[in-house]
Backbone as a chain_set.jsonl record, in Angstrom:
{"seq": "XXXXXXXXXXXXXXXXXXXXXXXXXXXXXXXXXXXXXXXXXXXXXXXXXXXXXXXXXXXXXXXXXXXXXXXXXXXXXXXXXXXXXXXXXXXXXXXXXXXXXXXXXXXXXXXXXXXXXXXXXXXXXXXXXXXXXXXXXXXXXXXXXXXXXXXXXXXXXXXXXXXXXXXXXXXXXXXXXXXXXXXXXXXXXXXX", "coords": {"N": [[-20.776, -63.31, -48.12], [-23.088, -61.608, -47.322], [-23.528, -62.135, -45.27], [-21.039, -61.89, -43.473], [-21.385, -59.055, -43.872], [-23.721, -58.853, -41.794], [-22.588, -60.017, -39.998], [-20.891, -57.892, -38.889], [-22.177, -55.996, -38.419], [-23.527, -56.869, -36.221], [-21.135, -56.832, -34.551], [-20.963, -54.272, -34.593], [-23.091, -53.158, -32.875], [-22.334, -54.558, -30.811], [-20.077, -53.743, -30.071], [-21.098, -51.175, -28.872], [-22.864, -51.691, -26.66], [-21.48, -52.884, -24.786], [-20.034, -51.414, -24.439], [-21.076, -49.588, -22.989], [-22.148, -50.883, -20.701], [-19.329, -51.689, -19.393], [-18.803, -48.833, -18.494], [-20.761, -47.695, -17.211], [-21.485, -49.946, -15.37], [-18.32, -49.422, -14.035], [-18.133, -46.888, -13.124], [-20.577, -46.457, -11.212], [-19.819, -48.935, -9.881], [-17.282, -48.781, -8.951], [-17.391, -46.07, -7.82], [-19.021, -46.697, -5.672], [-17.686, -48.512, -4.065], [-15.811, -47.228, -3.5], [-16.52, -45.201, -2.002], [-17.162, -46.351, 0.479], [-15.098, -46.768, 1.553], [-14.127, -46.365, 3.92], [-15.284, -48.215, 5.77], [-15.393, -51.486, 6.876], [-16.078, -52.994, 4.917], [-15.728, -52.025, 2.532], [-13.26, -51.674, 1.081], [-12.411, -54.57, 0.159], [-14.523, -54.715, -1.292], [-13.94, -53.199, -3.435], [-11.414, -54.424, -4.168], [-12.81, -56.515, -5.249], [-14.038, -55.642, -7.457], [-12.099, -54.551, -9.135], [-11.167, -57.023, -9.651], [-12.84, -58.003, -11.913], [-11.776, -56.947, -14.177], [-10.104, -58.219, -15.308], [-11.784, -60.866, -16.208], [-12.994, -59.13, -18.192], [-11.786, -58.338, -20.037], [-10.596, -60.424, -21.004], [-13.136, -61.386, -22.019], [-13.545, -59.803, -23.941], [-11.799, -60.212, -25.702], [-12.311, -62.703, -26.724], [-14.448, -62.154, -28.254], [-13.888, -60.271, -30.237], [-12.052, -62.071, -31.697], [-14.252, -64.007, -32.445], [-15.719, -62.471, -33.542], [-14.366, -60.82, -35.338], [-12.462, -62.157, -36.522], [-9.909, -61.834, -35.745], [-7.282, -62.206, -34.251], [-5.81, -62.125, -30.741], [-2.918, -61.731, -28.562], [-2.966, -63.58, -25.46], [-4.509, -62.425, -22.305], [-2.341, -61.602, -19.833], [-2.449, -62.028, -16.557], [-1.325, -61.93, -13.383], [-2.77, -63.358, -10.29], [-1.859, -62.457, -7.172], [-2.297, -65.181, -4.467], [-1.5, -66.321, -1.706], [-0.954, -63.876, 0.148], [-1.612, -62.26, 2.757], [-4.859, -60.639, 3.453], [-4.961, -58.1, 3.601], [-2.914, -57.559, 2.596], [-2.32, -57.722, -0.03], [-5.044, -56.681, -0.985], [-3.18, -54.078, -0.857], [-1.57, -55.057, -2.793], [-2.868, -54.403, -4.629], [-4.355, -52.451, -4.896], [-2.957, -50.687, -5.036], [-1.306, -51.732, -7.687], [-0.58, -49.953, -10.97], [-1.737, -51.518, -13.318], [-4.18, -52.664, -13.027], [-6.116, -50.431, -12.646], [-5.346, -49.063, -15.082], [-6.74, -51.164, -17.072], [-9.248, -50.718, -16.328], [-9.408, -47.712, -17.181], [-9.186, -48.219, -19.579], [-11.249, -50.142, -20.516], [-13.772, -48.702, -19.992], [-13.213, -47.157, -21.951], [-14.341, -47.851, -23.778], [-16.683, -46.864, -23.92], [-17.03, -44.358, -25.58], [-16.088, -45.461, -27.838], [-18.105, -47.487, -28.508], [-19.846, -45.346, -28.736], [-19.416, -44.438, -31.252], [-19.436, -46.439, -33.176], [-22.392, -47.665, -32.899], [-23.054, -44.952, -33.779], [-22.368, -44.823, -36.387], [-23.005, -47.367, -37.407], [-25.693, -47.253, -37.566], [-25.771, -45.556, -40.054], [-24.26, -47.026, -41.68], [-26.448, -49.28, -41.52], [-29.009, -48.508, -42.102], [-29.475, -46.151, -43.283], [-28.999, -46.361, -46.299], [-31.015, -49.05, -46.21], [-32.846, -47.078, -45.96], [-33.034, -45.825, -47.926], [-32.98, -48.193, -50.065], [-35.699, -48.878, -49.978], [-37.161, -46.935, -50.514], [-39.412, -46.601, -52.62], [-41.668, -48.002, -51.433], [-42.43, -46.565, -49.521], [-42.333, -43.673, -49.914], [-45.08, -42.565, -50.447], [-46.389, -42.423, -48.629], [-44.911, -41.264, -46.63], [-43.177, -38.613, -45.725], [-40.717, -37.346, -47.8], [-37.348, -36.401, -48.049], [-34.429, -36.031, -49.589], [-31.39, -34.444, -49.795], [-32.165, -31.792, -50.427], [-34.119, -32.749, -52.179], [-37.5, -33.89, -52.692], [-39.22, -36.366, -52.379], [-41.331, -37.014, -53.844], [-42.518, -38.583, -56.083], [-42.963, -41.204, -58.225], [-40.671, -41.973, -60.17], [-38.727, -40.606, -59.399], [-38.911, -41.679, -56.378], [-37.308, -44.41, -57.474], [-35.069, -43.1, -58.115], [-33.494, -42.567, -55.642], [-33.827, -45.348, -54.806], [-31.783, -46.591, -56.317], [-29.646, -44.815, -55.687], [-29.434, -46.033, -53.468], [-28.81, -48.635, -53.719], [-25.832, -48.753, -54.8], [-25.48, -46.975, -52.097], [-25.413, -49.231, -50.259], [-23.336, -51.05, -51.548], [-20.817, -49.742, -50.544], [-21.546, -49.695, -47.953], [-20.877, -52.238, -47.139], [-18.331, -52.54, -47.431], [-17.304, -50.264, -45.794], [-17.773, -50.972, -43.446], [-16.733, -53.234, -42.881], [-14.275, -52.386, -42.569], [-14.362, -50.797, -40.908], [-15.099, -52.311, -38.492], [-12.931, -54.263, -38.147], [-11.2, -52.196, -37.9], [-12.128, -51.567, -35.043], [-11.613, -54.067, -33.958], [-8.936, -54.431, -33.857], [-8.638, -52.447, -31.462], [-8.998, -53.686, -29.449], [-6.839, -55.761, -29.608], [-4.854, -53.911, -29.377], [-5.259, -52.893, -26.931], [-5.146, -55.084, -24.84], [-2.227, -55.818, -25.624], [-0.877, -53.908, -24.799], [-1.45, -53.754, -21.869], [-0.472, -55.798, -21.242], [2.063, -55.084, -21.13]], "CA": [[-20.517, -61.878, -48.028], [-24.141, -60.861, -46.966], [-23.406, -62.718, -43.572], [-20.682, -61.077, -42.846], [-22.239, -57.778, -43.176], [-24.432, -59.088, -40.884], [-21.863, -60.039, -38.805], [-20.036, -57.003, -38.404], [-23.345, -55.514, -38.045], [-23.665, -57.513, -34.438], [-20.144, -56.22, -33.591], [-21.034, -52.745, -34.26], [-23.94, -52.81, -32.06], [-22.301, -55.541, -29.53], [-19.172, -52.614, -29.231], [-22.129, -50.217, -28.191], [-23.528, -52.196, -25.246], [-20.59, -53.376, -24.0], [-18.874, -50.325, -23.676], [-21.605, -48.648, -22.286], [-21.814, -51.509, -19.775], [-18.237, -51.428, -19.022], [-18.647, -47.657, -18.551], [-21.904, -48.184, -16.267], [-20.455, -50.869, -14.376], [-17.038, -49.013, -13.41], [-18.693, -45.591, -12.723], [-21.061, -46.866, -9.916], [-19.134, -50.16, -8.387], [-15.939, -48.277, -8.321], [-18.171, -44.948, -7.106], [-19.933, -46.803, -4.286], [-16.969, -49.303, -3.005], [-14.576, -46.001, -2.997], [-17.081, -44.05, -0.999], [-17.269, -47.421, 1.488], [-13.566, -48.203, 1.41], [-13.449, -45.9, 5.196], [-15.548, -49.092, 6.537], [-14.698, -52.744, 6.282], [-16.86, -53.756, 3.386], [-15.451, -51.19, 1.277], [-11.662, -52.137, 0.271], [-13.212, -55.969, -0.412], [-15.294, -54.467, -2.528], [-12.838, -52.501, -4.101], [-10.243, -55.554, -5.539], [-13.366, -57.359, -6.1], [-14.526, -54.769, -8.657], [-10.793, -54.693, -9.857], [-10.572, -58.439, -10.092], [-13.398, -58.19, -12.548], [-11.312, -56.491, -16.047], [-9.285, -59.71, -16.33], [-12.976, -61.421, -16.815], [-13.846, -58.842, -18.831], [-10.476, -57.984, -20.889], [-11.157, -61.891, -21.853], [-14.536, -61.12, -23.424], [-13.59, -58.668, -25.127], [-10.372, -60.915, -26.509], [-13.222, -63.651, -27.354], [-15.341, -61.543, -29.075], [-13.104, -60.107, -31.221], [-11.884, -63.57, -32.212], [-15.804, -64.688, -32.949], [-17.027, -61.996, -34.967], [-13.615, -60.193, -36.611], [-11.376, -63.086, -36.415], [-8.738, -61.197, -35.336], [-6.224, -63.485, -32.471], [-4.825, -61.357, -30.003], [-2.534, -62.241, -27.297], [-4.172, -63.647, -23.956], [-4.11, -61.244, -21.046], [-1.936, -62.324, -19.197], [-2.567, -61.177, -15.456], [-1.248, -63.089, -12.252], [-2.75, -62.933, -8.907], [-0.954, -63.755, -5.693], [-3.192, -65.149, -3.744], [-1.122, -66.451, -0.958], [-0.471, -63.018, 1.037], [-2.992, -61.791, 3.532], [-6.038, -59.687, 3.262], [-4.634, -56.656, 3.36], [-1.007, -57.204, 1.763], [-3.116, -58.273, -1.235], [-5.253, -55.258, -1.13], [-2.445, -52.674, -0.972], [-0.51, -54.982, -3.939], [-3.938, -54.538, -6.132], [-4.931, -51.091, -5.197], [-1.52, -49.675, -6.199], [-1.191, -51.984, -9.075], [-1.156, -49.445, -12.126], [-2.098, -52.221, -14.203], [-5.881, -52.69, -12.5], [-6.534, -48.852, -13.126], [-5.251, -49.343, -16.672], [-7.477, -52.249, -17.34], [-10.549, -50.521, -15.817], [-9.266, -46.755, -18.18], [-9.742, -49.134, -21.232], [-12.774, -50.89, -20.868], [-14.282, -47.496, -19.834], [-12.495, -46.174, -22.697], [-15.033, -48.139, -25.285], [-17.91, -46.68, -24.078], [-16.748, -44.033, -26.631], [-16.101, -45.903, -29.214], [-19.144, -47.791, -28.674], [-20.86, -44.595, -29.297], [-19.285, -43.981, -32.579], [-20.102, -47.442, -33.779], [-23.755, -47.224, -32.787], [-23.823, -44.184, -34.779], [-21.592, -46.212, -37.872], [-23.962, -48.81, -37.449], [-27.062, -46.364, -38.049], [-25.013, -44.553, -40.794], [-24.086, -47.663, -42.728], [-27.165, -50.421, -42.115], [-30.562, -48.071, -41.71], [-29.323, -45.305, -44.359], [-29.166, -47.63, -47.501], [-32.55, -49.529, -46.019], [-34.137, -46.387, -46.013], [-33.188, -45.264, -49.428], [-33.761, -49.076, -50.801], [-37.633, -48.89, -49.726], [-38.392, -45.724, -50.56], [-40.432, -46.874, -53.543], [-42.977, -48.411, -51.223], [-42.459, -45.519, -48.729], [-43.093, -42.613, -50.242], [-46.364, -42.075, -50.511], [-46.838, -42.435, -47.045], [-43.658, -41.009, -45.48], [-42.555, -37.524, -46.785], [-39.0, -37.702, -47.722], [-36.275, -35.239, -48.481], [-33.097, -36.193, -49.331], [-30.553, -33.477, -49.94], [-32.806, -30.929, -51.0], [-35.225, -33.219, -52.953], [-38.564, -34.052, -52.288], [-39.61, -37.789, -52.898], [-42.772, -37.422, -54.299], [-43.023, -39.258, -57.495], [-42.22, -42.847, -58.187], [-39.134, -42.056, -60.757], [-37.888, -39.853, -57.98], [-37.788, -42.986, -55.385], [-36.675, -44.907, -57.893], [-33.342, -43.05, -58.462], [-33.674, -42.869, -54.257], [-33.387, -46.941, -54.608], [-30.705, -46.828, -56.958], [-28.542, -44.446, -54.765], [-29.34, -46.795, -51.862], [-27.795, -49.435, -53.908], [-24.617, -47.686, -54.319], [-24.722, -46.988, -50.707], [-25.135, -50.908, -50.07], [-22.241, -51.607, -51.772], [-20.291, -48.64, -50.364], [-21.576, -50.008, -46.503], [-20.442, -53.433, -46.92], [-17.028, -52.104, -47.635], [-16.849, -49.803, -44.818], [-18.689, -52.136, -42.09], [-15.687, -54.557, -42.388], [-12.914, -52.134, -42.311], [-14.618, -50.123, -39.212], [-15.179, -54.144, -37.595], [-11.305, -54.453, -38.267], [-10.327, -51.05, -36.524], [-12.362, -51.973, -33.785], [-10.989, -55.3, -33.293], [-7.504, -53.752, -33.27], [-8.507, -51.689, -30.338], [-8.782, -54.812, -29.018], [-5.609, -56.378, -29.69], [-3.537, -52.655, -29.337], [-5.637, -52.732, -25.373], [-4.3, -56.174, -24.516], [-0.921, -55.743, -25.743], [-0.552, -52.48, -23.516], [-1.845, -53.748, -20.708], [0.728, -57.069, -21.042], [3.373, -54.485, -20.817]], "C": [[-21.625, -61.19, -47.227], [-23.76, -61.125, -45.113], [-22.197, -61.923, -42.689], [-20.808, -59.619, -42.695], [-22.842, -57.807, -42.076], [-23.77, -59.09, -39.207], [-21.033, -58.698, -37.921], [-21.065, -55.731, -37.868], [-23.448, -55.355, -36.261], [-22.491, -57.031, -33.745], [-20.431, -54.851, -33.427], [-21.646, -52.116, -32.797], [-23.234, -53.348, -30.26], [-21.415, -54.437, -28.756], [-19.971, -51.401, -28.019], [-22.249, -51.219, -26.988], [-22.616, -52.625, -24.798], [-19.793, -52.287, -23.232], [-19.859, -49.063, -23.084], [-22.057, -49.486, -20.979], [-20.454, -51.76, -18.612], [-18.455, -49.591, -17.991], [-19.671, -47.641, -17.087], [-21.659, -48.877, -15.088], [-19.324, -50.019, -13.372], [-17.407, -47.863, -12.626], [-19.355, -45.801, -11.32], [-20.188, -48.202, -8.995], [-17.957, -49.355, -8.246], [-16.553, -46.44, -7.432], [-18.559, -45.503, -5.734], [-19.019, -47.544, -3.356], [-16.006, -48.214, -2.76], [-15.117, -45.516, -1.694], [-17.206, -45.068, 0.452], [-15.674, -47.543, 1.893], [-13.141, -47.454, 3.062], [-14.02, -47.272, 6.018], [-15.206, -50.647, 6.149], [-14.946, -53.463, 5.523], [-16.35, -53.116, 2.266], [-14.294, -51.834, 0.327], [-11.898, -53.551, -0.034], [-13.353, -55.558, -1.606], [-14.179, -54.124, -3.712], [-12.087, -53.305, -5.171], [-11.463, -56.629, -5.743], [-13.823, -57.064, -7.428], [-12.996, -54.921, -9.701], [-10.33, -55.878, -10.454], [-11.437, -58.511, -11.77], [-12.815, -57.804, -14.244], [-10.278, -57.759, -16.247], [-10.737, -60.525, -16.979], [-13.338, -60.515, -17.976], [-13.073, -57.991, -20.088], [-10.681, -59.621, -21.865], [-12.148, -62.394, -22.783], [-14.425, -60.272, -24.443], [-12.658, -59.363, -26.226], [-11.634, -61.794, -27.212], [-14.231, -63.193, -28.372], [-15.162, -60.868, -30.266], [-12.607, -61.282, -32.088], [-13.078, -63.91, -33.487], [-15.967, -63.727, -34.067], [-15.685, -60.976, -36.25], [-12.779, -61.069, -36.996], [-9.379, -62.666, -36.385], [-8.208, -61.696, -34.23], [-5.878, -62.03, -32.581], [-4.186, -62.379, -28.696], [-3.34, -62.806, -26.241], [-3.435, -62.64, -23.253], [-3.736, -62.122, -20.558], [-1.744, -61.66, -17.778], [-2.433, -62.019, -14.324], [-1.903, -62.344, -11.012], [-2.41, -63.857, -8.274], [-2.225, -63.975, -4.797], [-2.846, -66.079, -1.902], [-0.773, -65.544, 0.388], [-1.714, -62.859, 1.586], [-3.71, -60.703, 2.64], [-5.602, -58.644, 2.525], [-3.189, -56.402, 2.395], [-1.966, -57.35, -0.015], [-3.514, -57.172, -2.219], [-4.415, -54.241, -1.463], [-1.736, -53.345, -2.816], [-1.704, -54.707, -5.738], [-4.397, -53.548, -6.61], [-3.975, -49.873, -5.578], [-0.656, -50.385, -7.262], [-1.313, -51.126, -9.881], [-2.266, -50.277, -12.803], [-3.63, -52.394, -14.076], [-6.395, -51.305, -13.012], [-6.155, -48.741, -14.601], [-6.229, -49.746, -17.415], [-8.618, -51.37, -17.394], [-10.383, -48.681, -16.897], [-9.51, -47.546, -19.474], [-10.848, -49.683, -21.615], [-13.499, -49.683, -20.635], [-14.527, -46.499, -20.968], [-13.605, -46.183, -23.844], [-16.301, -48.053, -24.605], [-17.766, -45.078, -24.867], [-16.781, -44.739, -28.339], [-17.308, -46.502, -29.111], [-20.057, -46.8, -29.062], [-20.736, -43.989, -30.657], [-19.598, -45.307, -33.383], [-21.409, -47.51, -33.78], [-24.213, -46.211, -33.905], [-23.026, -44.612, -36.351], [-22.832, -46.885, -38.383], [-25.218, -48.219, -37.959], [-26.772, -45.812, -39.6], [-25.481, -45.848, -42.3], [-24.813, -49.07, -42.929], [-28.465, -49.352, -42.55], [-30.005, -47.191, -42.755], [-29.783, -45.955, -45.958], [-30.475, -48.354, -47.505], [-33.243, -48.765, -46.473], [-34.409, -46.211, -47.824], [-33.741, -46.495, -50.589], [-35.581, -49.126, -50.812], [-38.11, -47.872, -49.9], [-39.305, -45.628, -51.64], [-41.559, -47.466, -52.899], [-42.998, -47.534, -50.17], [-43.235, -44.211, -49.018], [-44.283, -41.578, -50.645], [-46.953, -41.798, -49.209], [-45.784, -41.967, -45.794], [-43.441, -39.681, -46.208], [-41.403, -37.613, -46.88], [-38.873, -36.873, -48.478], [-34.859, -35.947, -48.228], [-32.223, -35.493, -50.129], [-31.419, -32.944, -50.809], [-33.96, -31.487, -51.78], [-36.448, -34.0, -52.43], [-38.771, -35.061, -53.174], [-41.107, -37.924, -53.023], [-43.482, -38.256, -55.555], [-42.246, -41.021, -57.566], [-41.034, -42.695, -59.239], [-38.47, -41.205, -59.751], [-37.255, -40.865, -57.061], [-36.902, -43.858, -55.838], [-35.099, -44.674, -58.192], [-32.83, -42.867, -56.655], [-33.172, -44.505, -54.17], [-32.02, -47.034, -55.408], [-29.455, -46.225, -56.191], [-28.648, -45.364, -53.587], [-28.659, -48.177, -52.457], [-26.435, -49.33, -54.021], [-24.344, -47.59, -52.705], [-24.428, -47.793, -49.665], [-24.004, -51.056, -49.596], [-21.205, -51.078, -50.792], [-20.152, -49.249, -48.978], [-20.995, -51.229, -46.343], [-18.966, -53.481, -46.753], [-16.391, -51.657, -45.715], [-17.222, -50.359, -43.297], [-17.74, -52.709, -41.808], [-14.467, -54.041, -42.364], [-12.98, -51.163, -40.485], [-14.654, -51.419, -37.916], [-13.275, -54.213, -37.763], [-10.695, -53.666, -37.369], [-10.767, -51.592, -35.055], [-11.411, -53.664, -33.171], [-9.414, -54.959, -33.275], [-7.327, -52.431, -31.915], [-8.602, -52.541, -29.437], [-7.138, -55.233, -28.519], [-4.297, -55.238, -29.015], [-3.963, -52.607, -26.973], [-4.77, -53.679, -24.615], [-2.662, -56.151, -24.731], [-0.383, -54.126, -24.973], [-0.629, -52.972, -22.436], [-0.843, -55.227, -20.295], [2.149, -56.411, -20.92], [3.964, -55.027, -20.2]], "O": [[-21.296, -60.265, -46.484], [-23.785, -60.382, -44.132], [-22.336, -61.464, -41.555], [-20.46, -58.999, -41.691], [-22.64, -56.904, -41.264], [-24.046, -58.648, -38.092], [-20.712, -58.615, -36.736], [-20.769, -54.795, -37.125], [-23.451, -54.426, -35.454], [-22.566, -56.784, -32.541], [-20.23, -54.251, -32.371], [-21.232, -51.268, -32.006], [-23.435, -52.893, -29.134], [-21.555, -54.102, -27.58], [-19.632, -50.977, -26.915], [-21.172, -51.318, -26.401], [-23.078, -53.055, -23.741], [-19.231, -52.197, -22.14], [-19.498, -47.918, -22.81], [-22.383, -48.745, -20.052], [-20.542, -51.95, -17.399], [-18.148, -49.51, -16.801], [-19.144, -47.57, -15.977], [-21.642, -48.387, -13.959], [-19.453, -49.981, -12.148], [-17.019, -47.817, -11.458], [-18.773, -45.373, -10.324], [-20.033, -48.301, -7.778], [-17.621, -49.286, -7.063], [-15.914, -45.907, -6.525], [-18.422, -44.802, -4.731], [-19.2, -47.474, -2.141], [-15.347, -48.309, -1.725], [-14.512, -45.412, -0.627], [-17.347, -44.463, 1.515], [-15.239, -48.49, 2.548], [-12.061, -47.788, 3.547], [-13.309, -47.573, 6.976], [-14.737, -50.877, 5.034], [-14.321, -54.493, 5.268], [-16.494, -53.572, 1.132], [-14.4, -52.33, -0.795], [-11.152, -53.706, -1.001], [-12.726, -55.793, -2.639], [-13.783, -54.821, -4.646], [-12.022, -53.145, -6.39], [-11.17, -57.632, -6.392], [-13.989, -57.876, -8.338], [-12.992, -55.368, -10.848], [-9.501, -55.997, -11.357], [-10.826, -58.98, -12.73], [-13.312, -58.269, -15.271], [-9.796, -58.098, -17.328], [-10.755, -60.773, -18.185], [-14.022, -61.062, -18.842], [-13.615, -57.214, -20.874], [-10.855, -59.771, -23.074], [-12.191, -63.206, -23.708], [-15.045, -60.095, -25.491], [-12.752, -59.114, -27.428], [-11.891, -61.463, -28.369], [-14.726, -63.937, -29.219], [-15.986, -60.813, -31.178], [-12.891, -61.261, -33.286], [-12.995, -64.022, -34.71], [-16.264, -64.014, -35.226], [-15.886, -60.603, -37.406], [-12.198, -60.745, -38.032], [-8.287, -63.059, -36.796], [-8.822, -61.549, -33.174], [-5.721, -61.197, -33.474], [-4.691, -63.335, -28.109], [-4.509, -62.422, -26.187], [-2.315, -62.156, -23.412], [-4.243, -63.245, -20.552], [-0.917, -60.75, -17.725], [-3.313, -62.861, -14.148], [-1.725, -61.163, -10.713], [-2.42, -65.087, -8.325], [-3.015, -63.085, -4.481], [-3.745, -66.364, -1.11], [-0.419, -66.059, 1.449], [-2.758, -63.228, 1.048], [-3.368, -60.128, 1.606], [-5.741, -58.327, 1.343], [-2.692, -55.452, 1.79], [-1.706, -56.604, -0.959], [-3.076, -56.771, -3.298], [-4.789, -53.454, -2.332], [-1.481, -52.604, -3.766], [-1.559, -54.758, -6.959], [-4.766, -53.296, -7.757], [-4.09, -48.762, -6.096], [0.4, -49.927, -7.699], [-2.535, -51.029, -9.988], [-3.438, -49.91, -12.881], [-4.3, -52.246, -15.098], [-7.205, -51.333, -13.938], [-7.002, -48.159, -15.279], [-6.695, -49.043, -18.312], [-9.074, -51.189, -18.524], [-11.473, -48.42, -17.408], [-10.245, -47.056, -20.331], [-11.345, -49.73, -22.74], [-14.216, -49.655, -21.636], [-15.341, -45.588, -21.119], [-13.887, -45.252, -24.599], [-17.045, -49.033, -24.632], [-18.8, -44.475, -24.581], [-17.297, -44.517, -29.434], [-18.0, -45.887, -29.923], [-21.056, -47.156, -29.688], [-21.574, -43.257, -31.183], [-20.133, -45.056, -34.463], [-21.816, -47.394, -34.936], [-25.171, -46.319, -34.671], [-23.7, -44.515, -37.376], [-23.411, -46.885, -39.47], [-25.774, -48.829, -38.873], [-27.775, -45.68, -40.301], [-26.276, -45.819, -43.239], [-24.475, -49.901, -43.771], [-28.871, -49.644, -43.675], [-30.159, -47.969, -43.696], [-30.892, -45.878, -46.485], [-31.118, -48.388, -48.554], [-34.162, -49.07, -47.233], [-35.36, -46.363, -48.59], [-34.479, -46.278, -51.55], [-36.372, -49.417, -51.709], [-39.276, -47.612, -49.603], [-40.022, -44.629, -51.685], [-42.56, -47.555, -53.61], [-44.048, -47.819, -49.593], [-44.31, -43.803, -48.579], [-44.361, -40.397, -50.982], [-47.867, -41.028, -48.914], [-45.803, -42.183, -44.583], [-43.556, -39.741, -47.433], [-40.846, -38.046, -45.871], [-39.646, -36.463, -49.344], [-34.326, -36.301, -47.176], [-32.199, -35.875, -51.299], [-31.552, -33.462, -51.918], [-34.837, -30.673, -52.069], [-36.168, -34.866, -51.6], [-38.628, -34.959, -54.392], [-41.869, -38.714, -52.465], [-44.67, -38.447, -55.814], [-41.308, -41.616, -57.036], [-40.234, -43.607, -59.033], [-37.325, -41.563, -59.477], [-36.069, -41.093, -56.826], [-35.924, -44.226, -55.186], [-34.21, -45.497, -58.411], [-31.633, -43.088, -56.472], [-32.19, -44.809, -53.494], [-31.153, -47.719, -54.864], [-28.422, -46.875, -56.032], [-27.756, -45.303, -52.741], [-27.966, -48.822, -51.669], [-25.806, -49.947, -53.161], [-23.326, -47.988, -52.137], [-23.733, -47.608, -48.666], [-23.519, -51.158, -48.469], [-20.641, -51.955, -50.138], [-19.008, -49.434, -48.563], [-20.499, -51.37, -45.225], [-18.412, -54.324, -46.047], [-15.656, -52.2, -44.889], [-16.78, -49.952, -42.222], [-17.529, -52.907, -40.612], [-13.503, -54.786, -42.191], [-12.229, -50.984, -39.526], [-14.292, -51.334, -36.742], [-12.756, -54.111, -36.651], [-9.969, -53.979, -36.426], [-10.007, -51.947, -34.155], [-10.813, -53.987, -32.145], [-8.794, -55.486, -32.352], [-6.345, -51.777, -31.566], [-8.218, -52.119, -28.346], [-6.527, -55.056, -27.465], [-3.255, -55.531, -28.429], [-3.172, -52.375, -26.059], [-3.85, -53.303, -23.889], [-1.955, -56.541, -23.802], [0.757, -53.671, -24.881], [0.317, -52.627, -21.727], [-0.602, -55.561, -19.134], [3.178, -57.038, -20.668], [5.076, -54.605, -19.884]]}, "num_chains": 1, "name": "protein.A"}
């Protein structure tokens, strides 16, 4: 049980950096190969940046797997790679489905920022309140109106932080669940 706290822990945080990588990523390579795409390095660039959300629609499928064990579909995404240069280009850059792909992974640098703050909410809250018996002498603490100055004070401080343990372990693995169904609900849209 402790482990998978732990675990859902690592997704909370992993949703954060990914989707602020995603977000990071799309913003500047699709910013700088747009603003190129009048010279002949640009539109390259362009479906190479685009090729990249099947790689990275796949990590996200794998990762979900690993840490919620939630299967989803595979993406399933064909490229032709028999037509020329340019026929290629036009069938990739007015694909919906590429601009879909690249609105979704974009999408969880949102949610990554509500997990991040989850993740603060429901590991570091509970920490704080478990330790505040060797804290408080040396930290001032207030929690909802009360001033942690006495050692039966932190002590009912540790006791609500057990309570809010329990309470986090709960909600850690049903917020790891939603997330991994934004997963599964992304992929199965985008297999339309």
């Amino acid at each position: 049980m402790k482990s998978g706290f732990i675990q859902n822990g690592y997704f909370l945080l992993l949703t954060f950096v990914t989707g602020l990588f995603y977000f990071c990523f799309y913003m500047v390579a699709l910013s700088f190969s747009l603003s190129l795409s009048f010279t002949v390095v640009g539109i390259p660039l362009v479906l190479r940046v685009l090729r990249t959300t099947t790689t990275f629609i796949q990590f996200e499928r794998t990762q979900t797997k690993i840490y919620t064990d939630i299967t989803t579909a595979p993406y399933d995404r064909i490229v032709t790679t028999d037509a020329t240069v340019w026929a290629q280009a036009k069938l990739e850059l007015t694909d919906r489905c590429n601009w879909s792909a690249v609105f979704w992974l974009m999408q969880k640098f949102v949610i990554g920022l509500f997990s991040l703050v989850s993740a603060a909410v429901l590991y570091l809250a509970p920490l704080a309140f478990l330790v505040a018996p060797l804290l408080y002498r040396y930290i001032n603490m207030n929690v909802i109106f009360m001033e942690v100055d006495t050692f039966a004070k932190s002590l009912l401080i540790m006791a609500v932080g057990v309570v809010l343990t329990a309470i986090s372990f709960k909600l850690a693995d049903v917020l790891a669940k939603k997330l991994g169904g934004y997963t599964r609900m992304m992929i199965r849209k985008l297999n339309q």
